[in-house]
């Protein structure tokens, strides 16, 4: 005769639940508790395997590091490793994680190292909330000369990506085209 929980096996992530340290005891003592454990495991698996809207939104954005600034600054800070680390951590947490890549000269080497958020197929520069006036003028985070400034640039860029800020400015959902 089938156990009450056997009919649910195709619908929940039982392999994940079975690996839980309390799974065997839970199933023997309380089928309902085991069912809750299995359901929790199934939901967790779905949530962690589905990148969700934040990742989809971030895929339209890229953070670019000016490679020319790196060569022109003697002993200059390279923000690329910090940005890549932040991207990995953000993606693992399910937050927007724009791609990080190199870019040729951004035109502000005197203020470098520079980091710029771009969006769309034409890589249009995006001015984000929290940028200083000089950064808004250059449409880039300037003087990113230490780890904290690189983290600031990534954080502000990631928030802008999540909010759907474009080169034309914030998306206004109250307006209807037509």
Coordinates of N, CA, C and O in Angstrom, one line a residue:
X1 N 0.8 -1.2 0.0 CA 0.0 0.0 0.0 C 0.9 1.2 0.0 O 1.9 1.3 0.7
X2 N 0.5 2.3 -0.8 CA 1.2 3.5 -0.9 C 1.2 4.3 0.4 O 0.2 4.3 1.1
X3 N 2.3 4.9 0.7 CA 2.4 5.8 1.9 C 1.7 7.1 1.5 O 1.6 7.5 0.3
X4 N 1.1 7.9 2.4 CA 0.4 9.1 2.0 C 1.3 10.1 1.3 O 0.8 10.8 0.4
X5 N 2.5 10.2 1.6 CA 3.4 11.1 0.9 C 3.9 10.7 -0.4 O 4.4 11.5 -1.2
X6 N 3.8 9.4 -0.7 CA 4.4 8.9 -2.0 C 3.7 9.5 -3.2 O 4.3 9.7 -4.2
X7 N 2.4 9.8 -3.1 CA 1.7 10.4 -4.3 C 2.2 11.8 -4.6 O 2.0 12.4 -5.6
X8 N 2.9 12.5 -3.6 CA 3.4 13.8 -3.8 C 4.8 13.9 -4.4 O 5.3 14.9 -4.8
X9 N 5.5 12.7 -4.5 CA 6.9 12.7 -4.9 C 7.2 13.4 -6.2 O 8.1 14.2 -6.3
X10 N 6.3 13.3 -7.2 CA 6.6 14.0 -8.5 C 6.5 15.5 -8.4 O 7.0 16.2 -9.2
X11 N 5.8 16.0 -7.4 CA 5.5 17.4 -7.3 C 6.4 18.2 -6.4 O 6.3 19.5 -6.4
X12 N 7.2 17.6 -5.6 CA 8.0 18.4 -4.7 C 9.5 17.9 -4.8 O 9.8 16.9 -5.4
X13 N 10.4 18.7 -4.3 CA 11.8 18.4 -4.4 C 12.2 17.5 -3.3 O 13.0 17.9 -2.4
X14 N 11.8 16.2 -3.3 CA 12.1 15.3 -2.3 C 13.6 15.0 -2.1 O 14.0 14.8 -1.0
X15 N 14.3 14.9 -3.2 CA 15.7 14.7 -3.1 C 16.4 15.8 -2.2 O 17.2 15.5 -1.4
X16 N 16.0 17.0 -2.4 CA 16.5 18.1 -1.5 C 16.1 17.9 -0.1 O 16.8 18.0 0.8
X17 N 14.8 17.6 0.1 CA 14.3 17.4 1.4 C 14.9 16.2 2.1 O 15.2 16.3 3.3
X18 N 15.1 15.2 1.4 CA 15.7 14.0 2.0 C 17.1 14.2 2.5 O 17.6 13.5 3.4
X19 N 17.8 15.1 1.9 CA 19.2 15.4 2.3 C 19.2 16.2 3.6 O 20.3 16.4 4.2
X20 N 18.1 16.8 4.0 CA 18.0 17.6 5.2 C 18.3 16.6 6.4 O 17.8 15.5 6.5
X21 N 19.1 17.1 7.4 CA 19.4 16.2 8.5 C 18.3 15.6 9.3 O 18.4 14.6 9.9
X22 N 17.1 16.3 9.3 CA 16.0 15.8 10.1 C 14.9 15.1 9.3 O 13.9 14.8 9.8
X23 N 15.2 14.9 8.0 CA 14.2 14.3 7.1 C 13.7 13.0 7.5 O 12.5 12.7 7.6
X24 N 14.6 12.0 7.9 CA 14.2 10.7 8.3 C 13.3 10.7 9.5 O 12.2 10.1 9.5
X25 N 13.7 11.3 10.5 CA 13.0 11.4 11.8 C 11.6 12.1 11.6 O 10.6 11.7 12.1
X26 N 11.7 13.2 10.7 CA 10.5 14.0 10.5 C 9.4 13.1 9.8 O 8.3 13.2 10.1
X27 N 9.9 12.3 8.8 CA 8.9 11.5 8.1 C 8.3 10.4 9.0 O 7.1 10.1 8.9
X28 N 9.1 9.8 9.8 CA 8.6 8.8 10.7 C 7.6 9.3 11.8 O 6.6 8.7 12.1
X29 N 7.9 10.5 12.3 CA 7.1 11.0 13.4 C 5.9 11.8 13.0 O 4.9 11.8 13.6
X30 N 6.1 12.6 11.9 CA 5.0 13.4 11.5 C 5.0 13.6 9.9 O 5.8 14.4 9.4
X31 N 4.1 12.9 9.2 CA 4.0 13.1 7.8 C 3.7 14.5 7.4 O 4.2 15.0 6.4
X32 N 3.0 15.3 8.2 CA 2.7 16.7 7.9 C 4.0 17.5 8.0 O 4.2 18.3 7.1
X33 N 4.8 17.3 9.0 CA 6.0 18.0 9.2 C 6.9 17.7 8.0 O 7.6 18.6 7.5
X34 N 7.0 16.4 7.6 CA 7.8 16.1 6.4 C 7.3 16.8 5.1 O 8.1 17.2 4.3
X35 N 6.0 16.8 5.0 CA 5.4 17.5 3.8 C 5.8 19.0 3.8 O 6.1 19.5 2.8
X36 N 5.8 19.6 5.0 CA 6.2 21.0 5.1 C 7.6 21.2 4.7 O 8.0 22.1 4.0
X37 N 8.5 20.3 5.2 CA 9.9 20.3 4.9 C 10.1 20.1 3.3 O 10.9 20.9 2.7
X38 N 9.4 19.2 2.7 CA 9.5 19.0 1.3 C 9.0 20.2 0.5 O 9.6 20.6 -0.5
X39 N 7.9 20.8 0.9 CA 7.4 22.0 0.3 C 8.3 23.1 0.4 O 8.5 23.9 -0.6
X40 N 8.9 23.3 1.5 CA 9.9 24.4 1.7 C 11.1 24.2 0.8 O 11.6 25.1 0.2
X41 N 11.5 22.9 0.7 CA 12.7 22.6 -0.2 C 12.3 22.9 -1.6 O 13.1 23.4 -2.4
X42 N 11.1 22.5 -2.0 CA 10.7 22.8 -3.4 C 10.6 24.3 -3.7 O 11.1 24.7 -4.8
X43 N 10.0 25.0 -2.9 CA 10.0 26.5 -3.1 C 11.4 27.1 -3.1 O 11.7 27.9 -4.0
X44 N 12.2 26.7 -2.2 CA 13.6 27.2 -2.2 C 14.3 26.9 -3.4 O 15.0 27.7 -4.0
X45 N 14.1 25.7 -3.9 CA 14.8 25.3 -5.2 C 14.3 26.1 -6.4 O 15.1 26.6 -7.2
X46 N 13.0 26.4 -6.4 CA 12.4 27.2 -7.5 C 13.0 28.6 -7.4 O 13.4 29.2 -8.4
X47 N 12.9 29.2 -6.2 CA 13.4 30.6 -6.1 C 14.8 30.7 -6.3 O 15.3 31.8 -6.9
X48 N 15.7 29.8 -6.0 CA 17.1 29.9 -6.2 C 17.5 29.5 -7.6 O 18.5 30.0 -8.1
X49 N 16.7 28.8 -8.4 CA 17.1 28.4 -9.7 C 16.5 29.4 -10.7 O 16.9 29.4 -11.9
X50 N 15.5 30.2 -10.4 CA 14.9 31.1 -11.3 C 15.5 32.5 -11.0 O 15.4 33.0 -9.9
X51 N 16.2 33.1 -12.0 CA 16.8 34.4 -11.8 C 15.9 35.5 -11.5 O 16.3 36.4 -10.8
X52 N 14.6 35.4 -11.9 CA 13.6 36.4 -11.5 C 13.8 37.7 -12.3 O 14.7 37.9 -13.1
X53 N 12.9 38.7 -12.1 CA 12.9 39.9 -12.8 C 14.1 40.8 -12.6 O 14.5 41.5 -13.5
X54 N 14.7 40.7 -11.4 CA 15.9 41.6 -11.1 C 17.0 41.2 -12.1 O 17.7 42.1 -12.6
X55 N 17.3 39.9 -12.2 CA 18.3 39.5 -13.1 C 18.0 39.8 -14.6 O 18.9 40.2 -15.3
X56 N 16.8 39.6 -15.0 CA 16.4 39.9 -16.3 C 16.6 41.4 -16.6 O 17.1 41.8 -17.7
X57 N 16.2 42.3 -15.7 CA 16.3 43.7 -15.8 C 17.8 44.1 -15.9 O 18.2 44.9 -16.7
X58 N 18.6 43.5 -15.0 CA 20.1 43.8 -15.0 C 20.8 43.4 -16.3 O 21.8 43.9 -16.6
X59 N 20.2 42.4 -17.0 CA 20.9 41.9 -18.2 C 21.0 42.9 -19.3 O 21.7 42.8 -20.2
X60 N 20.1 44.0 -19.2 CA 20.1 45.0 -20.2 C 21.2 46.1 -19.9 O 21.4 47.0 -20.6
X61 N 21.9 45.9 -18.8 CA 22.8 46.9 -18.3 C 24.2 46.3 -18.2 O 24.3 45.1 -17.9
X62 N 25.2 47.2 -18.4 CA 26.6 46.8 -18.2 C 27.3 47.9 -17.4 O 27.1 49.1 -17.7
X63 N 28.3 47.5 -16.6 CA 29.2 48.4 -15.9 C 30.5 48.3 -16.6 O 31.1 47.2 -16.8
X64 N 31.0 49.4 -17.1 CA 32.2 49.4 -17.9 C 33.3 50.2 -17.1 O 33.1 51.2 -16.6
X65 N 34.5 49.6 -17.2 CA 35.7 50.2 -16.5 C 36.6 50.7 -17.6 O 36.9 50.0 -18.6
X66 N 37.0 51.9 -17.5 CA 37.9 52.5 -18.5 C 39.3 51.9 -18.4 O 40.0 52.0 -17.4
X67 N 39.7 51.2 -19.5 CA 41.0 50.5 -19.5 C 42.1 51.5 -19.7 O 43.2 51.2 -19.3
X68 N 41.9 52.6 -20.3 CA 43.0 53.6 -20.6 C 43.4 54.3 -19.3 O 44.5 54.5 -19.1
X69 N 42.4 54.5 -18.4 CA 42.8 55.1 -17.1 C 43.7 54.2 -16.4 O 44.6 54.7 -15.6
X70 N 43.5 52.9 -16.5 CA 44.4 52.0 -15.7 C 45.8 52.1 -16.2 O 46.7 52.0 -15.4
X71 N 46.1 52.3 -17.5 CA 47.4 52.4 -18.0 C 48.1 53.7 -17.8 O 49.3 53.8 -17.8
X72 N 47.3 54.8 -17.6 CA 47.8 56.1 -17.4 C 48.0 56.5 -16.0 O 48.7 57.5 -15.7
X73 N 47.5 55.8 -15.1 CA 47.7 56.2 -13.6 C 48.7 55.3 -13.0 O 48.6 54.1 -12.9
X74 N 49.8 55.9 -12.6 CA 50.9 55.2 -12.0 C 50.4 54.7 -10.6 O 50.0 55.4 -9.8
X75 N 50.5 53.3 -10.5 CA 50.0 52.8 -9.2 C 48.6 52.9 -8.9 O 48.1 52.9 -7.8
X76 N 47.8 53.1 -10.0 CA 46.4 53.4 -9.8 C 45.6 52.1 -9.4 O 46.0 51.0 -9.5
X77 N 44.5 52.4 -8.7 CA 43.6 51.3 -8.3 C 42.8 50.7 -9.5 O 42.3 51.5 -10.3
X78 N 42.7 49.4 -9.5 CA 41.9 48.7 -10.6 C 40.6 48.3 -9.9 O 40.6 47.4 -9.1
X79 N 39.5 49.0 -10.3 CA 38.2 48.6 -9.7 C 37.6 47.3 -10.3 O 36.7 46.8 -9.7
X80 N 38.2 46.8 -11.3 CA 37.6 45.6 -12.0 C 37.4 44.4 -11.0 O 36.3 43.8 -10.9
X81 N 38.4 44.0 -10.2 CA 38.2 42.8 -9.3 C 37.1 43.1 -8.3 O 36.3 42.2 -8.0
X82 N 37.0 44.3 -7.7 CA 36.0 44.6 -6.8 C 34.6 44.5 -7.4 O 33.6 44.0 -6.9
X83 N 34.5 45.1 -8.6 CA 33.2 45.1 -9.3 C 32.8 43.7 -9.7 O 31.6 43.3 -9.5
X84 N 33.7 42.8 -10.1 CA 33.4 41.5 -10.4 C 32.9 40.7 -9.2 O 32.0 39.9 -9.2
X85 N 33.6 41.0 -8.1 CA 33.2 40.3 -6.8 C 31.8 40.7 -6.4 O 31.0 39.9 -6.0
X86 N 31.5 42.0 -6.5 CA 30.2 42.6 -6.2 C 29.1 42.0 -7.1 O 28.0 41.6 -6.6
X87 N 29.5 41.8 -8.4 CA 28.5 41.2 -9.3 C 28.2 39.8 -8.9 O 27.0 39.4 -8.9
X88 N 29.2 39.0 -8.5 CA 29.0 37.6 -8.1 C 28.1 37.5 -6.9 O 27.2 36.7 -6.8
X89 N 28.4 38.4 -5.9 CA 27.6 38.4 -4.6 C 26.2 38.8 -4.9 O 25.3 38.3 -4.3
X90 N 26.0 39.9 -5.7 CA 24.7 40.3 -6.0 C 23.8 39.3 -6.7 O 22.7 39.0 -6.4
X91 N 24.5 38.6 -7.7 CA 23.8 37.6 -8.4 C 23.4 36.4 -7.5 O 22.3 35.9 -7.6
X92 N 24.3 36.0 -6.6 CA 24.0 34.9 -5.7 C 22.9 35.3 -4.8 O 22.1 34.4 -4.3
X93 N 22.7 36.6 -4.4 CA 21.6 37.0 -3.5 C 20.3 37.3 -4.3 O 19.3 37.6 -3.7
X94 N 20.4 37.2 -5.6 CA 19.2 37.4 -6.4 C 18.9 38.9 -6.7 O 17.8 39.3 -7.1
X95 N 19.9 39.7 -6.5 CA 19.8 41.2 -6.8 C 20.3 41.4 -8.2 O 21.0 40.6 -8.8
X96 N 19.9 42.6 -8.7 CA 20.4 43.0 -10.1 C 21.9 43.0 -10.1 O 22.6 43.5 -9.2
X97 N 22.5 42.3 -11.1 CA 23.9 42.2 -11.2 C 24.3 42.5 -12.7 O 24.5 41.5 -13.5
X98 N 24.5 43.7 -13.0 CA 24.9 44.1 -14.4 C 26.2 43.4 -14.7 O 27.1 43.2 -13.8
X99 N 26.4 43.1 -16.0 CA 27.7 42.6 -16.4 C 28.8 43.6 -16.2 O 28.5 44.8 -16.2
X100 N 30.0 43.2 -16.0 CA 31.1 44.1 -15.8 C 32.1 43.8 -16.9 O 32.5 42.7 -17.2
X101 N 32.5 44.9 -17.6 CA 33.4 44.8 -18.8 C 34.3 46.0 -18.9 O 34.1 47.0 -18.3
X102 N 35.4 45.8 -19.7 CA 36.3 46.9 -20.0 C 35.7 47.8 -21.1 O 34.9 47.3 -22.0
X103 N 36.1 49.0 -21.1 CA 35.7 50.0 -22.2 C 37.0 50.8 -22.6 O 37.8 51.0 -21.7
X104 N 37.0 51.2 -23.8 CA 38.1 52.0 -24.3 C 37.9 53.4 -23.6 O 37.0 53.6 -22.8
X105 N 38.7 54.3 -23.8 CA 38.8 55.6 -23.1 C 37.4 56.3 -23.0 O 36.6 56.3 -24.0
X106 N 37.0 56.8 -21.9 CA 35.8 57.5 -21.6 C 35.9 59.0 -21.7 O 35.0 59.7 -21.6
X107 N 37.2 59.5 -21.9 CA 37.4 60.9 -22.0 C 37.6 61.6 -20.7 O 37.6 62.9 -20.8
X108 N 37.8 61.0 -19.6 CA 38.1 61.7 -18.4 C 39.2 61.1 -17.6 O 39.2 61.0 -16.4
X109 N 40.3 60.8 -18.3 CA 41.4 60.1 -17.7 C 42.0 60.9 -16.5 O 42.6 60.3 -15.6
X110 N 42.0 62.2 -16.6 CA 42.5 63.0 -15.5 C 41.7 62.8 -14.2 O 42.3 63.0 -13.1
X111 N 40.5 62.3 -14.3 CA 39.7 62.0 -13.2 C 39.6 60.5 -12.9 O 38.8 60.1 -12.0
X112 N 40.3 59.7 -13.6 CA 40.2 58.3 -13.4 C 40.8 57.7 -12.2 O 41.4 58.4 -11.4
X113 N 40.6 56.4 -12.0 CA 39.8 55.5 -12.8 C 38.3 55.8 -12.9 O 37.8 56.2 -11.9
X114 N 37.8 55.5 -14.0 CA 36.4 55.8 -14.3 C 35.6 54.5 -14.5 O 36.1 53.6 -15.1
X115 N 34.3 54.6 -14.1 CA 33.4 53.4 -14.2 C 32.1 54.0 -14.7 O 31.6 55.0 -14.2
X116 N 31.5 53.4 -15.7 CA 30.3 53.9 -16.3 C 29.2 52.8 -16.4 O 29.5 51.7 -16.8
X117 N 28.0 53.2 -16.1 CA 26.8 52.3 -16.3 C 26.3 52.6 -17.7 O 26.0 53.8 -18.0
X118 N 26.1 51.6 -18.5 CA 25.5 51.8 -19.8 C 24.3 50.8 -20.0 O 24.2 49.8 -19.3
X119 N 23.4 51.2 -20.8 CA 22.2 50.3 -21.0 C 21.8 50.2 -22.5 O 22.1 51.0 -23.3
X120 N 21.2 49.1 -22.8 CA 20.7 48.8 -24.1 C 21.7 48.4 -25.1 O 22.9 48.3 -24.8
X121 N 21.2 48.1 -26.3 CA 22.1 47.6 -27.4 C 23.1 48.6 -27.9 O 24.2 48.2 -28.4
X122 N 22.9 49.9 -27.6 CA 23.8 50.9 -28.1 C 24.7 51.4 -26.9 O 25.4 52.4 -27.1
X123 N 24.6 50.8 -25.8 CA 25.5 51.1 -24.6 C 25.4 52.6 -24.3 O 26.4 53.2 -24.2
X124 N 24.2 53.1 -24.1 CA 24.0 54.5 -23.8 C 24.4 54.7 -22.3 O 23.9 54.0 -21.5
X125 N 25.2 55.8 -22.0 CA 25.5 56.0 -20.6 C 24.3 56.5 -19.8 O 23.5 57.2 -20.3
X126 N 24.3 56.0 -18.6 CA 23.2 56.3 -17.7 C 23.7 57.1 -16.5 O 24.6 56.7 -15.8
X127 N 23.0 58.2 -16.2 CA 23.3 59.0 -15.0 C 22.4 58.5 -13.9 O 21.1 58.3 -14.1
X128 N 22.9 58.1 -12.8 CA 22.2 57.5 -11.7 C 22.0 58.4 -10.5 O 22.9 59.3 -10.3
X129 N 21.0 58.2 -9.8 CA 20.8 59.0 -8.5 C 21.9 58.7 -7.6 O 22.3 57.5 -7.4
X130 N 22.5 59.7 -7.0 CA 23.6 59.5 -6.0 C 24.9 59.9 -6.6 O 25.9 60.0 -5.9
X131 N 24.9 60.2 -7.9 CA 26.2 60.6 -8.6 C 26.5 62.1 -8.2 O 25.5 62.9 -8.0
X132 N 27.7 62.4 -8.0 CA 28.2 63.8 -7.7 C 28.0 64.6 -9.0 O 27.8 64.0 -10.1
X133 N 28.0 65.9 -8.9 CA 27.8 66.8 -10.1 C 28.8 66.5 -11.2 O 28.4 66.4 -12.4
X134 N 30.1 66.3 -10.9 CA 31.1 66.1 -11.9 C 30.8 64.7 -12.5 O 31.1 64.5 -13.7
X135 N 30.3 63.7 -11.8 CA 30.0 62.4 -12.3 C 28.8 62.5 -13.3 O 28.8 61.9 -14.3
X136 N 27.9 63.3 -13.0 CA 26.7 63.5 -13.8 C 27.2 64.2 -15.2 O 26.7 63.8 -16.2
X137 N 28.1 65.1 -15.1 CA 28.6 65.8 -16.3 C 29.3 64.7 -17.2 O 29.1 64.7 -18.4
X138 N 30.2 63.9 -16.6 CA 30.9 62.9 -17.4 C 30.1 61.6 -17.6 O 30.5 60.8 -18.4
X139 N 28.9 61.5 -17.0 CA 28.1 60.3 -17.1 C 28.9 59.1 -16.8 O 28.8 58.0 -17.4
X140 N 29.7 59.2 -15.7 CA 30.5 58.1 -15.2 C 30.9 58.4 -13.8 O 30.9 59.5 -13.3
X141 N 31.2 57.3 -13.0 CA 31.7 57.4 -11.7 C 33.2 57.7 -11.9 O 33.9 57.0 -12.5
X142 N 33.6 58.8 -11.3 CA 35.0 59.3 -11.5 C 35.8 59.1 -10.2 O 35.3 59.0 -9.2
X143 N 37.1 59.0 -10.4 CA 38.1 58.9 -9.3 C 37.7 57.7 -8.4 O 37.7 57.7 -7.2
X144 N 37.4 56.5 -9.1 CA 37.1 55.3 -8.3 C 38.5 54.7 -8.0 O 39.0 53.8 -8.6
X145 N 39.0 55.2 -6.9 CA 40.4 54.9 -6.5 C 40.6 54.0 -5.3 O 41.7 53.9 -4.8
X146 N 39.5 53.4 -4.9 CA 39.6 52.5 -3.8 C 38.4 51.5 -3.8 O 37.4 51.7 -4.5
X147 N 38.5 50.5 -3.0 CA 37.4 49.5 -2.9 C 36.1 50.1 -2.6 O 35.0 49.7 -3.1
X148 N 36.0 51.0 -1.6 CA 34.7 51.6 -1.2 C 34.1 52.3 -2.3 O 32.9 52.3 -2.5
X149 N 34.9 53.1 -3.1 CA 34.3 53.8 -4.2 C 33.8 52.9 -5.3 O 32.8 53.1 -6.0
X150 N 34.5 51.8 -5.5 CA 34.0 50.8 -6.5 C 32.7 50.1 -6.0 O 31.8 49.9 -6.8
X151 N 32.6 49.8 -4.7 CA 31.4 49.3 -4.1 C 30.3 50.3 -4.3 O 29.1 49.9 -4.6
X152 N 30.5 51.6 -4.0 CA 29.5 52.6 -4.2 C 29.0 52.7 -5.6 O 27.8 52.7 -5.9
X153 N 30.0 52.6 -6.6 CA 29.6 52.7 -8.0 C 28.7 51.5 -8.4 O 27.7 51.6 -9.0
X154 N 29.1 50.3 -7.9 CA 28.3 49.1 -8.2 C 26.9 49.2 -7.6 O 25.9 48.9 -8.2
X155 N 26.9 49.6 -6.3 CA 25.6 49.7 -5.6 C 24.6 50.6 -6.3 O 23.5 50.3 -6.5
X156 N 25.1 51.8 -6.6 CA 24.2 52.8 -7.3 C 23.8 52.3 -8.7 O 22.7 52.5 -9.1
X157 N 24.8 51.7 -9.4 CA 24.5 51.2 -10.7 C 23.4 50.1 -10.7 O 22.5 50.0 -11.5
X158 N 23.6 49.2 -9.7 CA 22.7 48.1 -9.5 C 21.3 48.6 -9.2 O 20.3 48.1 -9.7
X159 N 21.2 49.6 -8.3 CA 19.9 50.1 -8.0 C 19.2 50.8 -9.2 O 18.0 50.6 -9.4
X160 N 20.0 51.5 -10.0 CA 19.5 52.1 -11.2 C 19.0 51.0 -12.2 O 17.9 51.2 -12.8
X161 N 19.7 49.9 -12.3 CA 19.3 48.8 -13.2 C 18.0 48.2 -12.7 O 17.0 48.0 -13.5
X162 N 17.9 48.0 -11.4 CA 16.6 47.5 -10.8 C 15.4 48.4 -11.0 O 14.3 47.9 -11.2
X163 N 15.7 49.7 -11.0 CA 14.6 50.7 -11.2 C 14.3 50.9 -12.6 O 13.3 51.6 -12.9
X164 N 15.1 50.4 -13.5 CA 14.9 50.6 -14.9 C 15.2 52.0 -15.4 O 14.7 52.5 -16.4
X165 N 16.2 52.6 -14.8 CA 16.6 54.0 -15.2 C 17.3 53.8 -16.5 O 18.1 52.9 -16.7
X166 N 17.0 54.7 -17.5 CA 17.6 54.6 -18.8 C 18.4 55.9 -19.1 O 18.4 56.8 -18.3
X167 N 19.1 55.9 -20.2 CA 19.8 57.1 -20.6 C 18.9 58.3 -20.7 O 19.3 59.4 -20.5
X168 N 17.6 58.1 -21.0 CA 16.7 59.2 -21.1 C 16.1 59.6 -19.7 O 15.4 60.5 -19.6
X169 N 16.5 58.8 -18.7 CA 16.0 59.1 -17.3 C 15.1 58.0 -16.8 O 15.0 57.0 -17.4
X170 N 14.5 58.3 -15.6 CA 13.6 57.2 -15.0 C 12.4 56.9 -15.9 O 11.9 57.8 -16.6
X171 N 12.0 55.6 -15.9 CA 10.8 55.2 -16.6 C 9.6 55.7 -15.8 O 9.6 55.5 -14.6
X172 N 8.7 56.4 -16.4 CA 7.5 56.9 -15.7 C 6.3 56.0 -16.1 O 5.8 56.0 -17.2
X173 N 6.0 55.1 -15.1 CA 4.9 54.2 -15.4 C 3.5 54.8 -15.4 O 2.5 54.2 -15.8
X174 N 3.4 56.1 -15.0 CA 2.1 56.8 -15.0 C 1.7 57.3 -16.4 O 0.6 57.6 -16.7
X175 N 2.7 57.4 -17.3 CA 2.4 57.8 -18.7 C 2.1 56.7 -19.5 O 2.6 55.6 -19.4
X176 N 1.1 56.9 -20.4 CA 0.7 55.9 -21.3 C 0.9 56.4 -22.7 O 0.5 57.5 -23.1
X177 N 1.7 55.6 -23.5 CA 2.0 56.0 -24.9 C 0.7 55.9 -25.7 O -0.1 55.0 -25.5
X178 N 0.6 56.8 -26.6 CA -0.6 56.7 -27.5 C -1.1 57.9 -27.8 O -1.5 58.8 -28.1

